[in-house]
Coordinates of C-alpha atoms in Angstrom, one line a residue:
X1 CA 31.5 -130.7 19.1
X2 CA 34.9 -131.2 20.6
X3 CA 35.3 -131.2 24.2
X4 CA 37.8 -128.0 23.9
X5 CA 35.1 -125.8 22.3
X6 CA 32.5 -126.9 24.6
X7 CA 34.6 -126.0 27.6
X8 CA 35.6 -122.7 26.0
X9 CA 31.9 -121.9 25.3
X10 CA 30.9 -122.7 28.8
X11 CA 33.7 -120.5 30.2
X12 CA 32.4 -117.4 28.3
X13 CA 28.8 -118.2 29.3
X14 CA 27.6 -118.4 25.6
X15 CA 25.9 -121.4 24.1
X16 CA 24.4 -121.7 20.8
X17 CA 20.8 -121.6 22.2
X18 CA 21.6 -118.4 24.0
X19 CA 22.5 -116.5 20.7
X20 CA 19.2 -115.9 19.2
X21 CA 20.0 -113.2 16.6
X22 CA 20.7 -110.4 19.1
X23 CA 23.4 -108.9 16.7
X24 CA 20.8 -108.8 14.0
X25 CA 18.3 -106.9 15.8
X26 CA 20.8 -104.4 17.0
X27 CA 22.2 -103.9 13.7
X28 CA 18.6 -103.4 12.1
X29 CA 17.8 -100.9 14.8
X30 CA 20.9 -98.9 14.1
X31 CA 20.0 -99.1 10.3
X32 CA 16.6 -97.8 11.0
X33 CA 18.0 -94.9 13.1
X34 CA 20.5 -93.9 10.4
X35 CA 17.7 -94.2 7.7
X36 CA 15.5 -91.8 9.7
X37 CA 18.2 -89.4 10.1
X38 CA 19.0 -89.4 6.5
X39 CA 15.4 -88.8 5.5
X40 CA 15.2 -85.9 7.9
X41 CA 18.3 -84.2 6.5
X42 CA 17.1 -84.9 2.9
X43 CA 13.8 -83.2 3.7
X44 CA 15.6 -80.2 5.3
X45 CA 17.9 -79.9 2.2
X46 CA 14.9 -79.9 -0.1
X47 CA 13.0 -77.5 1.8
X48 CA 16.1 -75.1 1.9
X49 CA 16.5 -75.5 -1.8
X50 CA 12.9 -74.5 -2.5
X51 CA 13.2 -71.4 -0.3
X52 CA 16.4 -70.4 -2.1
X53 CA 14.5 -70.9 -5.4
X54 CA 11.5 -68.7 -4.3
X55 CA 13.8 -66.1 -3.0
X56 CA 15.4 -65.9 -6.5
X57 CA 12.0 -65.8 -8.2
X58 CA 10.9 -62.9 -5.8
X59 CA 14.1 -61.0 -6.6
X60 CA 13.8 -61.4 -10.3
X61 CA 10.3 -60.3 -10.3
X62 CA 11.0 -57.4 -8.0
X63 CA 14.0 -56.2 -10.3
X64 CA 11.7 -56.6 -13.2
X65 CA 9.0 -54.4 -11.7
X66 CA 11.6 -51.9 -10.7
X67 CA 12.9 -51.7 -14.2
X68 CA 9.3 -50.9 -15.4
X69 CA 8.8 -48.4 -12.8
X70 CA 12.0 -46.5 -13.9
X71 CA 11.2 -46.7 -17.6
X72 CA 7.6 -45.1 -16.8
X73 CA 9.4 -42.3 -14.8
X74 CA 11.7 -41.7 -17.7
X75 CA 8.5 -41.4 -20.0
X76 CA 7.0 -38.8 -17.5
X77 CA 10.4 -36.8 -17.5
X78 CA 10.5 -36.6 -21.2
X79 CA 8.9 -33.9 -23.3
X80 CA 5.2 -34.0 -24.3
X81 CA 2.9 -36.8 -23.0
X82 CA 0.4 -38.5 -25.0
X83 CA -3.3 -38.1 -24.3
X84 CA -4.5 -40.0 -21.3
X85 CA -7.4 -41.5 -23.1
X86 CA -7.2 -45.0 -22.1
X87 CA -4.9 -46.5 -24.8
X88 CA -1.3 -47.3 -24.9
X89 CA -1.0 -47.5 -21.3
X90 CA -2.0 -44.1 -20.4
X91 CA -5.1 -43.7 -18.2
X92 CA -7.0 -41.3 -16.1
X93 CA -7.5 -41.7 -12.4
X94 CA -11.2 -41.3 -12.0
X95 CA -12.6 -41.0 -8.5
X96 CA -16.0 -42.2 -9.4
X97 CA -16.2 -45.8 -9.8
X98 CA -19.2 -45.7 -11.9
X99 CA -17.4 -43.6 -14.6
X100 CA -17.6 -45.6 -17.8
X101 CA -15.2 -43.5 -20.0
X102 CA -12.5 -45.6 -21.6
X103 CA -9.8 -43.4 -20.0
X104 CA -10.9 -44.6 -16.7
X105 CA -10.8 -48.2 -17.5
X106 CA -7.4 -49.3 -16.6
X107 CA -6.4 -52.9 -16.6
X108 CA -6.5 -55.0 -13.3
X109 CA -2.9 -55.3 -11.9
X110 CA -3.7 -58.8 -10.3
X111 CA -5.0 -60.3 -13.5
X112 CA -2.0 -61.9 -15.2
X113 CA -3.7 -61.9 -18.6
X114 CA -5.0 -58.4 -18.5
X115 CA -4.3 -56.1 -21.6
X116 CA -3.5 -52.4 -21.8
X117 CA -0.1 -52.4 -20.2
X118 CA 3.0 -51.0 -21.8
X119 CA 5.6 -53.7 -22.0
X120 CA 9.4 -53.6 -21.9
X121 CA 10.5 -55.8 -24.7
X122 CA 13.3 -58.1 -24.1
X123 CA 14.4 -56.4 -21.0
X124 CA 14.6 -59.4 -18.8
X125 CA 15.9 -62.5 -20.6
X126 CA 14.2 -65.8 -19.6
X127 CA 11.4 -64.1 -17.7
X128 CA 7.9 -65.7 -17.9
X129 CA 6.6 -62.4 -19.1
X130 CA 8.2 -59.0 -19.6
X131 CA 7.7 -56.3 -17.2
X132 CA 4.7 -53.9 -17.7
X133 CA 3.4 -50.6 -16.6
X134 CA 0.6 -48.1 -16.9
X135 CA 0.4 -44.5 -16.2
X136 CA -2.6 -42.7 -14.7
X137 CA -3.0 -39.1 -14.7
X138 CA -4.3 -38.0 -11.4
X139 CA -7.0 -35.3 -11.3
X140 CA -5.6 -32.3 -9.7
X141 CA -7.6 -31.0 -6.7
X142 CA -6.7 -27.5 -6.5
X143 CA -7.0 -25.3 -3.6
X144 CA -10.5 -23.8 -3.7
X145 CA -9.1 -20.5 -1.9
X146 CA -6.4 -20.3 -4.5
X147 CA -6.2 -16.7 -6.0
X148 CA -6.2 -16.7 -9.8
X149 CA -4.4 -13.4 -10.5
X150 CA -4.2 -12.4 -14.2
X151 CA -0.5 -11.6 -13.9
X152 CA 0.4 -15.0 -12.3
X153 CA 0.4 -18.3 -14.4
X154 CA -1.8 -21.2 -13.1
X155 CA 0.3 -24.0 -11.7
X156 CA 0.1 -27.0 -14.2
X157 CA 2.1 -29.3 -12.0
X158 CA 0.8 -32.7 -12.6
X159 CA 0.7 -35.9 -10.4
X160 CA 0.8 -39.3 -12.0
X161 CA 0.4 -42.8 -10.5
X162 CA 2.6 -45.4 -12.0
X163 CA 1.7 -49.2 -11.5
X164 CA 4.5 -51.5 -12.5
X165 CA 4.3 -55.3 -12.5
X166 CA 7.3 -57.8 -13.0
X167 CA 7.7 -61.5 -13.4
X168 CA 10.3 -64.1 -12.5
X169 CA 11.3 -67.2 -14.4
X170 CA 7.9 -68.8 -13.8
X171 CA 4.6 -67.5 -14.2
X172 CA 3.8 -68.1 -10.5
X173 CA 5.7 -65.1 -9.3
X174 CA 4.6 -61.5 -9.9
X175 CA 5.6 -58.2 -8.0
X176 CA 3.5 -55.1 -8.3
X177 CA 5.1 -51.7 -7.4
X178 CA 3.2 -48.4 -7.6
X179 CA 4.3 -44.9 -7.0
X180 CA 3.1 -41.3 -7.4
X181 CA 5.2 -38.9 -9.5
X182 CA 5.1 -35.3 -9.7
X183 CA 5.8 -33.7 -12.8
X184 CA 6.6 -29.9 -13.2
X185 CA 5.2 -28.6 -16.4
X186 CA 5.9 -25.3 -17.8

């Protein structure tokens, strides 16, 4: 080693022996910190993307169920209703759970594969399953003190329960809506 370099290194206080990879260790620590920050931000972005996807699924399923509900209301607003005999999506609301009549056996809303629903064909494109609904005719519990005059017609107002379910783009999302509808019959 030349005398000039040796004198310069001694003035700075550095020798080859005192430099034992400190710069490498510091740079590796910085790389580790940057990697941890990058992984955390990637996980956050992935979580936010999943949340947005779930929100979209829920919104599509809700709108789908809402479309089925409105369609069922249109059916009830229309002229003559079919018999509520347990076929074609029209059922009776039977208060006795032991009632075995077909009219009382409506499909389970929570069962994805249950049958007996009325479906809206091709209403929601790309949905896992088209929206469905059933209509239940509720038994009228009249006022036992109501006077039945011969010159006054008996009220035939009917109450109906609509159960509608809609699906998103995957079969994992389902929204169920129910409402009670009062129809005034003449």
